Coordinates of C-alpha atoms and ligand atoms in Angstrom, one line a residue:
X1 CA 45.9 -223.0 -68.0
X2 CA 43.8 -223.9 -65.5
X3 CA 41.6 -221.8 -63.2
X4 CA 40.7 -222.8 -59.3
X5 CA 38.2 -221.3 -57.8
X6 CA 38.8 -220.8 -54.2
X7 CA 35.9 -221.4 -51.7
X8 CA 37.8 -221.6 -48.7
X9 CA 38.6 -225.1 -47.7
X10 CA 42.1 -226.3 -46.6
X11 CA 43.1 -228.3 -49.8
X12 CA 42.9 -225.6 -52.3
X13 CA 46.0 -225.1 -53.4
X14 CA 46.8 -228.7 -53.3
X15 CA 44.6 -228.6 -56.2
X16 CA 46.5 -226.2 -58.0
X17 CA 49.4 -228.3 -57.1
X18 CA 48.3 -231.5 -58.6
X19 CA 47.6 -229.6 -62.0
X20 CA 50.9 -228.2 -62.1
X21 CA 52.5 -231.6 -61.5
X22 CA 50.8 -232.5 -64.5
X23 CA 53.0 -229.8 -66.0
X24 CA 49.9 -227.5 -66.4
X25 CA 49.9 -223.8 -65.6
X26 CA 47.3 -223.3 -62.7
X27 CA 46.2 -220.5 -60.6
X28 CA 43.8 -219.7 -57.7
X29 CA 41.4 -217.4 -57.8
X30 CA 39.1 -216.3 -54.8
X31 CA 35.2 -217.1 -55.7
X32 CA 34.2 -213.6 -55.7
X33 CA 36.4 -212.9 -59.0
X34 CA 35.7 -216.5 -60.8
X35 CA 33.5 -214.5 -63.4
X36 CA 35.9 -211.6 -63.8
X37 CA 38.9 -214.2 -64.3
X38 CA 37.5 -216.6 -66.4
X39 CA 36.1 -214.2 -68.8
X40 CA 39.7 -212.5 -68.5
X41 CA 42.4 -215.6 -68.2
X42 CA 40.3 -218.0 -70.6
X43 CA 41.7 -220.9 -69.3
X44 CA 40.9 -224.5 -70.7
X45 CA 39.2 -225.6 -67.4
X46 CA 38.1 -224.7 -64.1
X47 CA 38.2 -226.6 -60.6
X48 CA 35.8 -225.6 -57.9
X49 CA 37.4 -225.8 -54.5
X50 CA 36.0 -227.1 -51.1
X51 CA 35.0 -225.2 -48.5
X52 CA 33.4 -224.8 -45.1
X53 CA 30.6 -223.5 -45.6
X54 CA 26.7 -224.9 -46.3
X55 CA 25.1 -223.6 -49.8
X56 CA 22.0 -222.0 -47.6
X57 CA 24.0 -220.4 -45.1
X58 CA 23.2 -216.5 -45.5
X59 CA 26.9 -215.6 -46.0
X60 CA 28.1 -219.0 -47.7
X61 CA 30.1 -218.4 -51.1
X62 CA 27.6 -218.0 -54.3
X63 CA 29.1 -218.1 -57.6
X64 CA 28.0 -216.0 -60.7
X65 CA 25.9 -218.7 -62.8
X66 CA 27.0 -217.4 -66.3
X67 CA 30.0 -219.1 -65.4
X68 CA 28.3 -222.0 -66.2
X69 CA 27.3 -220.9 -69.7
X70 CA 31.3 -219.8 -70.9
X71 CA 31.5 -223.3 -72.4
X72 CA 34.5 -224.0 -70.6
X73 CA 34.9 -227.7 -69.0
X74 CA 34.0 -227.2 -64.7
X75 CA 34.8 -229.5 -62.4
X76 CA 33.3 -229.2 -58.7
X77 CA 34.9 -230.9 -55.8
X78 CA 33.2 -231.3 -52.2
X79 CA 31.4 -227.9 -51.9
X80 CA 32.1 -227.3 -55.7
X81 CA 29.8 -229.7 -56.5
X82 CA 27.3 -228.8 -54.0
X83 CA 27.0 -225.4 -55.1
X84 CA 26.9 -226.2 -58.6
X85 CA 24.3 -228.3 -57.9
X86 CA 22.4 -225.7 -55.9
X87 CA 23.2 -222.8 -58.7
X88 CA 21.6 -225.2 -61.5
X89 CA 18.4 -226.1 -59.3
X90 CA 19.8 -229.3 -58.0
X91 CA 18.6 -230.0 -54.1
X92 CA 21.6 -230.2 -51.4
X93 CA 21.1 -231.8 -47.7
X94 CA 22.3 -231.8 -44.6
X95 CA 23.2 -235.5 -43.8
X96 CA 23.0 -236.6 -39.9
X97 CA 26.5 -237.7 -39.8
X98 CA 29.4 -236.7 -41.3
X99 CA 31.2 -239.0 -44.2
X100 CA 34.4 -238.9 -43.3
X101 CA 37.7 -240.7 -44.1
X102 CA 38.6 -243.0 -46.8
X103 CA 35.6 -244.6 -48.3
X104 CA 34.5 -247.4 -50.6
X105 CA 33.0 -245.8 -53.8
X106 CA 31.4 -247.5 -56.9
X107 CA 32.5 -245.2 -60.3
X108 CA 31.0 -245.4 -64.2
X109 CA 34.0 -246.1 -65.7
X110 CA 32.7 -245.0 -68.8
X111 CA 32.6 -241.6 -67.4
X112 CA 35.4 -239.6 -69.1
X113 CA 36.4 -238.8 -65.0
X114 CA 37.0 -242.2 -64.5
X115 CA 38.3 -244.1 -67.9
X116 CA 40.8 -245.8 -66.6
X117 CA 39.9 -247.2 -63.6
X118 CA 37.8 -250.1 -61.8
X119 CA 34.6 -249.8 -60.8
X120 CA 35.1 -249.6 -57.1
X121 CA 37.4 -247.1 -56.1
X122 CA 39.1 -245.4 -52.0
X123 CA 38.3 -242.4 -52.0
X124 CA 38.5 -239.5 -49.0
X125 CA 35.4 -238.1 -47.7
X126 CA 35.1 -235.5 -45.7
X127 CA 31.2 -233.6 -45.8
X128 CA 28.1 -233.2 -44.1
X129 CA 26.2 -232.0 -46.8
X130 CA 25.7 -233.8 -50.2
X131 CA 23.6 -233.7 -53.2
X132 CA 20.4 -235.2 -52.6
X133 CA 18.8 -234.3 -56.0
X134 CA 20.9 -233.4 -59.3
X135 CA 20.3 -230.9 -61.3
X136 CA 18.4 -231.5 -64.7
X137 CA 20.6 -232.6 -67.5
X138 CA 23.0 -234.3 -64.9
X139 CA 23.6 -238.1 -64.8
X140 CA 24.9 -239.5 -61.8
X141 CA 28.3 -241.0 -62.5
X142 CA 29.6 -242.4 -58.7
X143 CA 27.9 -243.7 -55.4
X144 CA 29.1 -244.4 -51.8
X145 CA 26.8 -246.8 -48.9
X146 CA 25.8 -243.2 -47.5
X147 CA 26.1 -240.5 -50.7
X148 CA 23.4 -241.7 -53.5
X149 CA 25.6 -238.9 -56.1
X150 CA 29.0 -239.4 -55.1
X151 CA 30.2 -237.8 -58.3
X152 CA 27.9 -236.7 -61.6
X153 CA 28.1 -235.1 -65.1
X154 CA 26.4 -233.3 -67.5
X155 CA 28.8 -233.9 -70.7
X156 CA 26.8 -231.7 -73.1
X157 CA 27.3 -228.6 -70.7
X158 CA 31.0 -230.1 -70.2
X159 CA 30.0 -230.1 -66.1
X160 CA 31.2 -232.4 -63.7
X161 CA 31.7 -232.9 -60.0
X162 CA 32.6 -235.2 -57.5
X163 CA 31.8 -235.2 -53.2
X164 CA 35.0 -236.6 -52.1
X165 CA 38.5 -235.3 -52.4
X166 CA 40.9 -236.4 -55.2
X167 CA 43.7 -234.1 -54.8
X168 CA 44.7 -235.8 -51.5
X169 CA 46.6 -238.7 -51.5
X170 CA 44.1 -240.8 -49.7
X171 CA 41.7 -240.5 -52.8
X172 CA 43.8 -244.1 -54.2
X173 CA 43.4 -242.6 -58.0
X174 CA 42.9 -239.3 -57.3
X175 CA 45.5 -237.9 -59.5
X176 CA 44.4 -239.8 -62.0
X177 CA 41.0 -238.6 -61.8
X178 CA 42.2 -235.1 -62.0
X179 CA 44.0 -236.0 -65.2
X180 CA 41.3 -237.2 -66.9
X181 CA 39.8 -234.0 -66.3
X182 CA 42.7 -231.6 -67.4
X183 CA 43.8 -233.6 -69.9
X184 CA 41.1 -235.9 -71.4
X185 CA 38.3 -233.2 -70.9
X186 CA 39.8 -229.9 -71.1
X187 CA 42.4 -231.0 -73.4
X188 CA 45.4 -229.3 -71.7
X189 CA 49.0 -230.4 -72.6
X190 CA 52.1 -230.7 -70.2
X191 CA 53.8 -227.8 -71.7
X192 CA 54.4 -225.8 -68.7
X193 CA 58.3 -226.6 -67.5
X194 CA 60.7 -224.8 -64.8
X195 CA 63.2 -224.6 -67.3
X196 CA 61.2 -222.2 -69.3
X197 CA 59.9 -220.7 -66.0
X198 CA 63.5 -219.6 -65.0
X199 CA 64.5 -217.9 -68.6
X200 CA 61.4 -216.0 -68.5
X201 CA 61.8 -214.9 -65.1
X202 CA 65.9 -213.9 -65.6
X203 CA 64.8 -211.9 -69.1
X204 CA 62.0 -210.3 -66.8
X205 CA 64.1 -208.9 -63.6
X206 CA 66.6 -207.7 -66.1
X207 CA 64.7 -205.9 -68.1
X208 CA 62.7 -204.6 -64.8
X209 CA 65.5 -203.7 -62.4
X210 CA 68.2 -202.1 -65.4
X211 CA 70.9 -200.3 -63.7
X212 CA 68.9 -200.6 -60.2
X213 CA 69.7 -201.7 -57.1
X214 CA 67.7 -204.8 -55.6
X215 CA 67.6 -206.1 -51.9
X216 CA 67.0 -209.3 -50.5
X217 CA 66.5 -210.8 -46.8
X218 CA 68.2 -213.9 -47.1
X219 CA 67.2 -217.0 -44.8
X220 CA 69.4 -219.2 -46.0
X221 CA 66.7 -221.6 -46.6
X222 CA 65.8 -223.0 -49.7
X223 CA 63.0 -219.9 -50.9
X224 CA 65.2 -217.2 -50.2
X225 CA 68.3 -219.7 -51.4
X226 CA 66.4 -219.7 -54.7
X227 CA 65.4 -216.5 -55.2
X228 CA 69.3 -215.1 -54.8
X229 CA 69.9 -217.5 -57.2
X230 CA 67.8 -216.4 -59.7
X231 CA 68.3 -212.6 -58.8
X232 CA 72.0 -212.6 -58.6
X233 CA 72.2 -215.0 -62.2
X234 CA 70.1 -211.8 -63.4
X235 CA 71.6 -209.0 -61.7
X236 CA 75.1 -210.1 -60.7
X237 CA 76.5 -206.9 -57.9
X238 CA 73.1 -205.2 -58.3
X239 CA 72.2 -207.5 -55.9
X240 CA 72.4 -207.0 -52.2
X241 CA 71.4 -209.6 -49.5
X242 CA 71.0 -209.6 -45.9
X243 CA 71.1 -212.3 -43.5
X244 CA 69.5 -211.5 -40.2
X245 CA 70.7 -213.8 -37.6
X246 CA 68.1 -213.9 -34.9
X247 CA 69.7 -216.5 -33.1
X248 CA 67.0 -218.9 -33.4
X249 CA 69.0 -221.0 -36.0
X250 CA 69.9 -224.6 -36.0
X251 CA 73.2 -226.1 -34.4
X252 CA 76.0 -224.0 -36.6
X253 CA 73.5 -222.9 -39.0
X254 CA 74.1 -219.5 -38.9
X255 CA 78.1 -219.9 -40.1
X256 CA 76.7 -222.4 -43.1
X257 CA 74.8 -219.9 -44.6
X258 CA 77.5 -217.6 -44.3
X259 CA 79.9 -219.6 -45.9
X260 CA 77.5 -221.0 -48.5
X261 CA 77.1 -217.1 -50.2
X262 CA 80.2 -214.6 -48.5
X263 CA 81.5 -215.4 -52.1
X264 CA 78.7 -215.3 -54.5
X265 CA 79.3 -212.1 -56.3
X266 CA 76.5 -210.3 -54.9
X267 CA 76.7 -208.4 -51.8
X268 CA 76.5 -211.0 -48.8
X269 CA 76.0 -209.0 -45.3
X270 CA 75.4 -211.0 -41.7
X271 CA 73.7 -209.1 -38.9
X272 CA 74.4 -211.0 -35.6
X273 CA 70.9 -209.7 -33.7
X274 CA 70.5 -212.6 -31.4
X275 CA 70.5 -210.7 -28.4
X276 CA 67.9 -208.0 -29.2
X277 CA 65.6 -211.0 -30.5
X278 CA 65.5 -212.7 -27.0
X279 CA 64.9 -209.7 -25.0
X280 CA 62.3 -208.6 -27.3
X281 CA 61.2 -212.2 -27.0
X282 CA 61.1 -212.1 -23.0
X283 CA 57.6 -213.2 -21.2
X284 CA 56.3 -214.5 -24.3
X285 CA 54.5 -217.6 -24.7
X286 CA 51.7 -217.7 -27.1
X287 CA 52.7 -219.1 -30.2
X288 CA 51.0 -216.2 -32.9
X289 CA 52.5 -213.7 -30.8
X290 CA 55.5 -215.2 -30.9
X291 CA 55.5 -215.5 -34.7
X292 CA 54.4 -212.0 -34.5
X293 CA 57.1 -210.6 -32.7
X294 CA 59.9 -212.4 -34.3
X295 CA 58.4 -211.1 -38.0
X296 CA 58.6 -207.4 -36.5
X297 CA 61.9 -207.4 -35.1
X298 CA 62.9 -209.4 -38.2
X299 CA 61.7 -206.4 -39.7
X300 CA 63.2 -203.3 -37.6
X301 CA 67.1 -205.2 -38.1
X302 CA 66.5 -205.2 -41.5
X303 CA 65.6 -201.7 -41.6
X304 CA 68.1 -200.6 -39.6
X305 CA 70.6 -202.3 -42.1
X306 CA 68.7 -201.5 -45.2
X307 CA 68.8 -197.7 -44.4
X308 CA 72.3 -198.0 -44.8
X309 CA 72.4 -199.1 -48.3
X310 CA 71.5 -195.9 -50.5
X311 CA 68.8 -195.8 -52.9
X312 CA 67.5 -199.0 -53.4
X313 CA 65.2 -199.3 -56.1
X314 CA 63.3 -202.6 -55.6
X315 CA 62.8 -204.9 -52.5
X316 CA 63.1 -208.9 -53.0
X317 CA 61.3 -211.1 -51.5
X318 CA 61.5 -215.1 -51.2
X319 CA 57.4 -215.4 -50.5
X320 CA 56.3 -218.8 -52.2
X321 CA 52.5 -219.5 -53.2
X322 CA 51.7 -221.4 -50.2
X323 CA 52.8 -218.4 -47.9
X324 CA 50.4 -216.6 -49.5
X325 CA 47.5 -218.6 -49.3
X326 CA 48.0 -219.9 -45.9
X327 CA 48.3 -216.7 -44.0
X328 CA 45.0 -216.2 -44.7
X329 CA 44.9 -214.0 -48.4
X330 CA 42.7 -216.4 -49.7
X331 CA 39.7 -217.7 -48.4
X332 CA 41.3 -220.2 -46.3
X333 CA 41.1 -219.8 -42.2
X334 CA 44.3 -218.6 -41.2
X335 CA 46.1 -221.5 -39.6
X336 CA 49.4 -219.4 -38.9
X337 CA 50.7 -216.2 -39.5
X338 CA 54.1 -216.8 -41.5
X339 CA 57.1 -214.9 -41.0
X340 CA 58.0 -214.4 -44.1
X341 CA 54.6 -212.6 -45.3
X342 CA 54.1 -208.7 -45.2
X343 CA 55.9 -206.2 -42.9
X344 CA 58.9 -206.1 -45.2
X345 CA 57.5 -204.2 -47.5
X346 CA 57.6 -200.6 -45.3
X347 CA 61.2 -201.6 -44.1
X348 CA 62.8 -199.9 -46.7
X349 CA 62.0 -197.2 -48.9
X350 CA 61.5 -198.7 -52.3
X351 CA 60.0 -198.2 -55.9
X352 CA 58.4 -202.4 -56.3
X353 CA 58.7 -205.0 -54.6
X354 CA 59.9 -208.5 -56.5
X355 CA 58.7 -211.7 -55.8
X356 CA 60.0 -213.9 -58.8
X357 CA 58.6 -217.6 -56.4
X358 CA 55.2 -215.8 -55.3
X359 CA 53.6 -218.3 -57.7
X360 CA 55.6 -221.6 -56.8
X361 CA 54.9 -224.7 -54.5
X362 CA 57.8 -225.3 -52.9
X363 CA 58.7 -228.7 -55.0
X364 CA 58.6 -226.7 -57.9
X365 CA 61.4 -224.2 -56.3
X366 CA 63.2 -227.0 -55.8
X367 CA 63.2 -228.0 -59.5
X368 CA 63.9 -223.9 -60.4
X369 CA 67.1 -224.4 -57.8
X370 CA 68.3 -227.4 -59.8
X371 CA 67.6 -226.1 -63.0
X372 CA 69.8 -223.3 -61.8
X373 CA 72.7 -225.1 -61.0
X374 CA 72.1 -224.2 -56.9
X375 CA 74.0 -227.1 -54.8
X376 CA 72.6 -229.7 -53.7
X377 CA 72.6 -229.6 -49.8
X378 CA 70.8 -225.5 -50.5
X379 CA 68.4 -227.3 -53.0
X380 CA 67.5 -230.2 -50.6
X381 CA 67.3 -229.1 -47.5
X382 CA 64.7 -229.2 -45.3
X383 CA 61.9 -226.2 -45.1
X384 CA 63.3 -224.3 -41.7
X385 CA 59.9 -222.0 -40.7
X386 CA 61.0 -218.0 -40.8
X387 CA 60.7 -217.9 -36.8
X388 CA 63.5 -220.9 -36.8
X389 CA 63.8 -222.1 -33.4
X390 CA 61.5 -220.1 -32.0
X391 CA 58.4 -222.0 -32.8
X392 CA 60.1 -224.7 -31.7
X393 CA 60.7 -224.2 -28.1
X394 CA 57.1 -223.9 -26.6
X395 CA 56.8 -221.5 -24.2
X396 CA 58.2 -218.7 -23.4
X397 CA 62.0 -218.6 -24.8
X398 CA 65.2 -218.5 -23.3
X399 CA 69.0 -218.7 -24.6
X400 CA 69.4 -221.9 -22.3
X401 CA 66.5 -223.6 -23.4
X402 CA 67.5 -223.1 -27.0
X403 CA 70.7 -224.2 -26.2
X404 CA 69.2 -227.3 -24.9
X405 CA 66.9 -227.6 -27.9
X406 CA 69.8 -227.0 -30.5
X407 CA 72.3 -229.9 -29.1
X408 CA 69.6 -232.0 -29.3
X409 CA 67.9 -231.4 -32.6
X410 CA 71.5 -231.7 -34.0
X411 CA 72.2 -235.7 -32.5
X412 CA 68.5 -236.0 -33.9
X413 CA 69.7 -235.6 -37.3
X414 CA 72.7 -236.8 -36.8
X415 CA 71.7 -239.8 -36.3
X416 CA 68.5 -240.2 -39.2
X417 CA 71.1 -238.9 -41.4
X418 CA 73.7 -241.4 -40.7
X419 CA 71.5 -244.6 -40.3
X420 CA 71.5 -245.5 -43.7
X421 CA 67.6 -245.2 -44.2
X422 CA 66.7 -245.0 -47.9
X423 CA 64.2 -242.3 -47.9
X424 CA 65.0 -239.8 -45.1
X425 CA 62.0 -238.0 -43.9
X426 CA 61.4 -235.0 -45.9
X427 CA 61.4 -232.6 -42.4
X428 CA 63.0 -233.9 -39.3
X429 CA 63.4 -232.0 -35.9
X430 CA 63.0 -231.7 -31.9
X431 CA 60.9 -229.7 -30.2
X432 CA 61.3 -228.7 -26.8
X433 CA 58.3 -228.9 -25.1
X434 CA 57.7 -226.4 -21.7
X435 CA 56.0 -230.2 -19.9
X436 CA 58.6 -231.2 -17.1
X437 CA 58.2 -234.4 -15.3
X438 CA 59.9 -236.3 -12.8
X439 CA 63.1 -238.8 -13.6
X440 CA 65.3 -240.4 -11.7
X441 CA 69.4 -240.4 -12.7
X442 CA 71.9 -242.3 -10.9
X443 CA 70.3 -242.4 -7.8
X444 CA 69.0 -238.6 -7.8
X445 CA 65.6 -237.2 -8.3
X446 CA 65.1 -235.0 -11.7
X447 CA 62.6 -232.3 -12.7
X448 CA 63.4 -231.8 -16.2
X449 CA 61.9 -230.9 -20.1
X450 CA 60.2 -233.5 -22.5
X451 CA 61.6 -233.6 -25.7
X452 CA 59.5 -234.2 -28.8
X453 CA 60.6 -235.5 -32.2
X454 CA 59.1 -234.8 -35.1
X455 CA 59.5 -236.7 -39.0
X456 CA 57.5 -236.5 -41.2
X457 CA 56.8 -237.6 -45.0
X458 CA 55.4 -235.3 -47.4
X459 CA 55.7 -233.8 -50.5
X460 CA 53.8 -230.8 -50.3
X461 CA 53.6 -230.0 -46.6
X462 CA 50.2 -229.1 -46.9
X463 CA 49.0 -233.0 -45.9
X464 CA 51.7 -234.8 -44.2
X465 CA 52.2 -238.3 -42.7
X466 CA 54.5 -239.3 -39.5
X467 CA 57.6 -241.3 -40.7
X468 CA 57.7 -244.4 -39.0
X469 CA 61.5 -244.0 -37.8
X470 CA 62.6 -248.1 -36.7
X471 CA 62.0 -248.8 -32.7
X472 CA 65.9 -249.2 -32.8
X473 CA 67.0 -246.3 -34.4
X474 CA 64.3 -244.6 -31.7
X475 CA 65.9 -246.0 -29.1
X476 CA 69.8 -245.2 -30.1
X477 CA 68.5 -241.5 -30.8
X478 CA 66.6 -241.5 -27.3
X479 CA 69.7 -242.9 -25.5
X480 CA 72.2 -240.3 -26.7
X481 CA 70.0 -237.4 -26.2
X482 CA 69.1 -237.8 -22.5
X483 CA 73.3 -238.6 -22.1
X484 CA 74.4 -235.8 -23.9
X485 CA 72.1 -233.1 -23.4
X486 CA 71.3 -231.6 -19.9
X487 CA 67.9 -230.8 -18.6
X488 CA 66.3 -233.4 -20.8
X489 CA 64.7 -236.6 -18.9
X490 CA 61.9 -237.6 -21.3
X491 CA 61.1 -238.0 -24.9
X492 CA 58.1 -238.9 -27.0
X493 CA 58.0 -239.5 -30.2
X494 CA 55.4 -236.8 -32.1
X495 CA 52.8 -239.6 -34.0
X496 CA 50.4 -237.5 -36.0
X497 CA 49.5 -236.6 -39.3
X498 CA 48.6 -233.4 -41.5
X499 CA 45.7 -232.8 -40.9
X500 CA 44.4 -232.8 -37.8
X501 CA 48.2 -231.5 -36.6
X502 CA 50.3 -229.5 -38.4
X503 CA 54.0 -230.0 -38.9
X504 CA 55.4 -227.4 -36.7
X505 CA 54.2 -227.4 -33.1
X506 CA 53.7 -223.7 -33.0
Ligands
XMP601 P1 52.9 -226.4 -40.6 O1 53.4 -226.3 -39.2 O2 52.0 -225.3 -41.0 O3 54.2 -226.2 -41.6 O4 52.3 -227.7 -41.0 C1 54.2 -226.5 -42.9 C2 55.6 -226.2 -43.4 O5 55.9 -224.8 -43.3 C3 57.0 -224.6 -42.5 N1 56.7 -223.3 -41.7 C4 57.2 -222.1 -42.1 N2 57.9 -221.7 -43.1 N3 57.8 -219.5 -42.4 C5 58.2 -220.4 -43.3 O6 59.0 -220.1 -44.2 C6 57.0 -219.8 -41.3 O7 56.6 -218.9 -40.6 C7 56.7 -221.2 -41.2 N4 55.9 -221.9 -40.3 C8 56.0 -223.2 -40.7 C9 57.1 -225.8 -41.6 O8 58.4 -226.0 -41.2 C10 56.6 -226.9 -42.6 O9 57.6 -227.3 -43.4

């Protein structure tokens, strides 16, 4: 395996992403326990993460040197290398400008990090501070116009770093980079499949949950999809799942999801709570309120419901990896609260919880769904955030405006999905903004919402890009929606990427 140690930047667990796509078992471990882990998990490399901070700032992450003497291969990214630079008596600056974007670099291809590859490479910057002096012992094995050590090495110790970023996608060889490092340095081999991940993990609720009873709240997206699944191939009617419809669902959604598991074999049960989610809803507009309150009354309906099942022994949830570290239980800032994290847990009165996907990316529950044997169109389908809807109508909420929201987010989809594009987007959807303007219909005077649409291309959804949807198709889209939906007289056409947005609105 490999270990990441977490300093708190925003591509962390993209880098324990890119090592399991190299079919590597990876984790993420928080700075303060890099010691304690390594010394305990012995893996056959280690990644130092990025952060925000600056090596001399009083409360900046420090890591325990002796991890430096363990003899395993490190490699430091961004502040990973600056503070193993600063640990080993290296000297790190403040530079006057930030270096940031993709930049020209000149690599020693001889360098084990870079066999492979030419001698000028694009990489993704994205610092103020660099290494101004190495530390002994360390050869410096890359260079930008404005960072002298780009990237350096001290083979003997088996310690390398680089400034920039090669686990994004803007870093042209990244990945390949990052193979050199897990496979030609630490000597790691792709043994780690989904195939064997899914035997283990049906051998290991079985044996756990014996005769007991397990519940699950069921979305109907693709986690909790996954996780019945897997549950209900181990557990058959020992399994019990609940889907809480809050009435912030897609066009028809709510009846699909029915229909996809009524007949399953495990118990399938459908609480209709739309009402009580809008009036608890009522006068709110900020959006991590909103997420808050739809995760609590999420919570009380499934308690209520819950209580009425007897004796249950263990509590299922569909959290993936990414929930985790994005709501804030690693070092990360917390971007967004997701619905799916926490609360649950108290709901119901319950020996352990189980959460066979808390260690999967979402691609990689994907695969696990394939592997087994979930359709297609559960497998496939687009993320859908906990909160549904609700994020998606900015503002305070109302039934008509998710009315409004839902007819069009359906012809917006409609018509991607039929237009014969090779590659849909990987998430498509409206958004109904609270902006009105002034239009003009027939010959009358309107005062009506702004639509937004939002595609966009990614494969992790931690870094996306906006799909560039043809001007025709646009306009075909554009043209049904303000003629078919009421109280819609503008649309724009959402034109950002992950980072500096993020894919949701809210
Ligand atoms: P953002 O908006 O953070 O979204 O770029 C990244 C991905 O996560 C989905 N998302 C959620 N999924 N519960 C979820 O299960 C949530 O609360 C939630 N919020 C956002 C979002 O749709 C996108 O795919």
């Amino acid at each position: 395996m490999i270990l990441v140690i977490d300093f708190g930047g925003q591509y962390n667990q993209l880098i324990a992403r890119r090592v399991r796509d190299m079919h590597v078992y990876c984790e993420v471990v928080s700075y303060e326990k890099a010691l304690e882990a390594a010394k305990e998990k012995k893996p056959g490399g280690i990644i130092f993460t990025g952060g925000p901070n600056s090596v001399y700032e009083k409360n900046a992450p420090k890591i325990d040197e002796k991890i430096f003497d363990l003899g395993i291969p490190i490699l430091g990214l961004c502040y990973g290398m600056q503070i193993m630079a600063h640990e080993l008596g290296g000297k790190v600056t403040s530079a006057n400008s930030k270096e940031f974007g993709k930049t020209k670099t000149y690599v020693e291809n001889s360098s084990k990090l870079f066999e492979g590859l030419k001698k000028e490479e694009f990489v993704w910057m994205s610092h103020v501070d660099y290494v101004e002096e190495m530390p002994k012992g360390f050869k410096k094995v890359a260079s930008t116009d404005n960072t002298p050590n780009a990237a350096m090495e001290n083979v003997e110790r088996n310690l390398y770093a680089m400034q920039y970023h090669p686990e994004v996608n803007h870093t042209e060889n990244g990945f390949k980079m990052l193979e050199n490092f897990v496979y030609g340095i630490c000597k790691e081999k792709p043994e780690w499949t989904m195939s064997n991940y899914a035997k283990e993990k049906i051998n290991e609720i079985k044996e756990k949950v014996g005769d007991g009873k397990v519940l699950l709240a069921l979305s109907g997206g693709v986690d909790s999809s996954v996780t019945a699944k897997l549950l209900s191939k181990a557990l058959g009617d020992k399994l019990t799942c609940i889907f809480v419809d809050h009435g912030l669902m897609r066009k028809n959604e709510g009846d699909q999801v029915e229909a996809a598991f009524k007949d399953s074999g495990m118990h399938f049960i459908r609480v209709n709570a739309e009402e009580r989610f809008l009036k608890k809803l009522k006068g709110i507009t900020d959006p991590e309120e909103k997420r808050k309150a739809i995760g609590e009354e999420f919570i009380r309906v499934f308690e209520e419901e819950g209580r009425k099942i007897k004796s249950v022994d263990y509590l299922a949830q569909g959290t993936i990896y990414p929930d985790i570290i994005e709501s804030g239980a690693g070092n990360a800032a917390v971007i967004k609260s997701h619905h799916n994290v926490g609360g649950l847990p108290e709901a119901v009165d319950f020996k352990e919880i189980i959460e066979p996907l808390r260690l999967l990316f979402k691609d990689e529950v994907r695969e696990l769904g394939r592997e087994l044997g979930l359709a297609d169109y559960l497998v496939d389908r687009q993320p859908f955030p906990g909160p549904g809807l609700g994020i998606r109508v900015i503002g305070e909420l109302t039934k008509e405006k998710l009315d409004i929201l839902r007819d069009a987010d359906f012809i917006f989809r409609q018509e991607l999905e039929k237009s014969g594009i090779e590659k849909l987007p990987d998430q498509y959807f409206a958004v109904l903004t609270n902006n009105r303007s002034v239009g003009v219909m027939g010959d009358f005077r309107t005062y009506d919402y702004t639509l937004a649409l939002r595609a966009v291309q990614t494969t992790d959804f931690m870094t996306a890009d906006w799909y560039r949807i043809p001007f025709e198709l646009l306009d075909k889209i554009s043209n049904r929606i303000v003629n078919e939906v009421g109280h819609i007289n503008r649309i724009v056409y959402d034109i950002t990427s992950k980072p500096p947005a993020t894919i949701e609105w809210e």
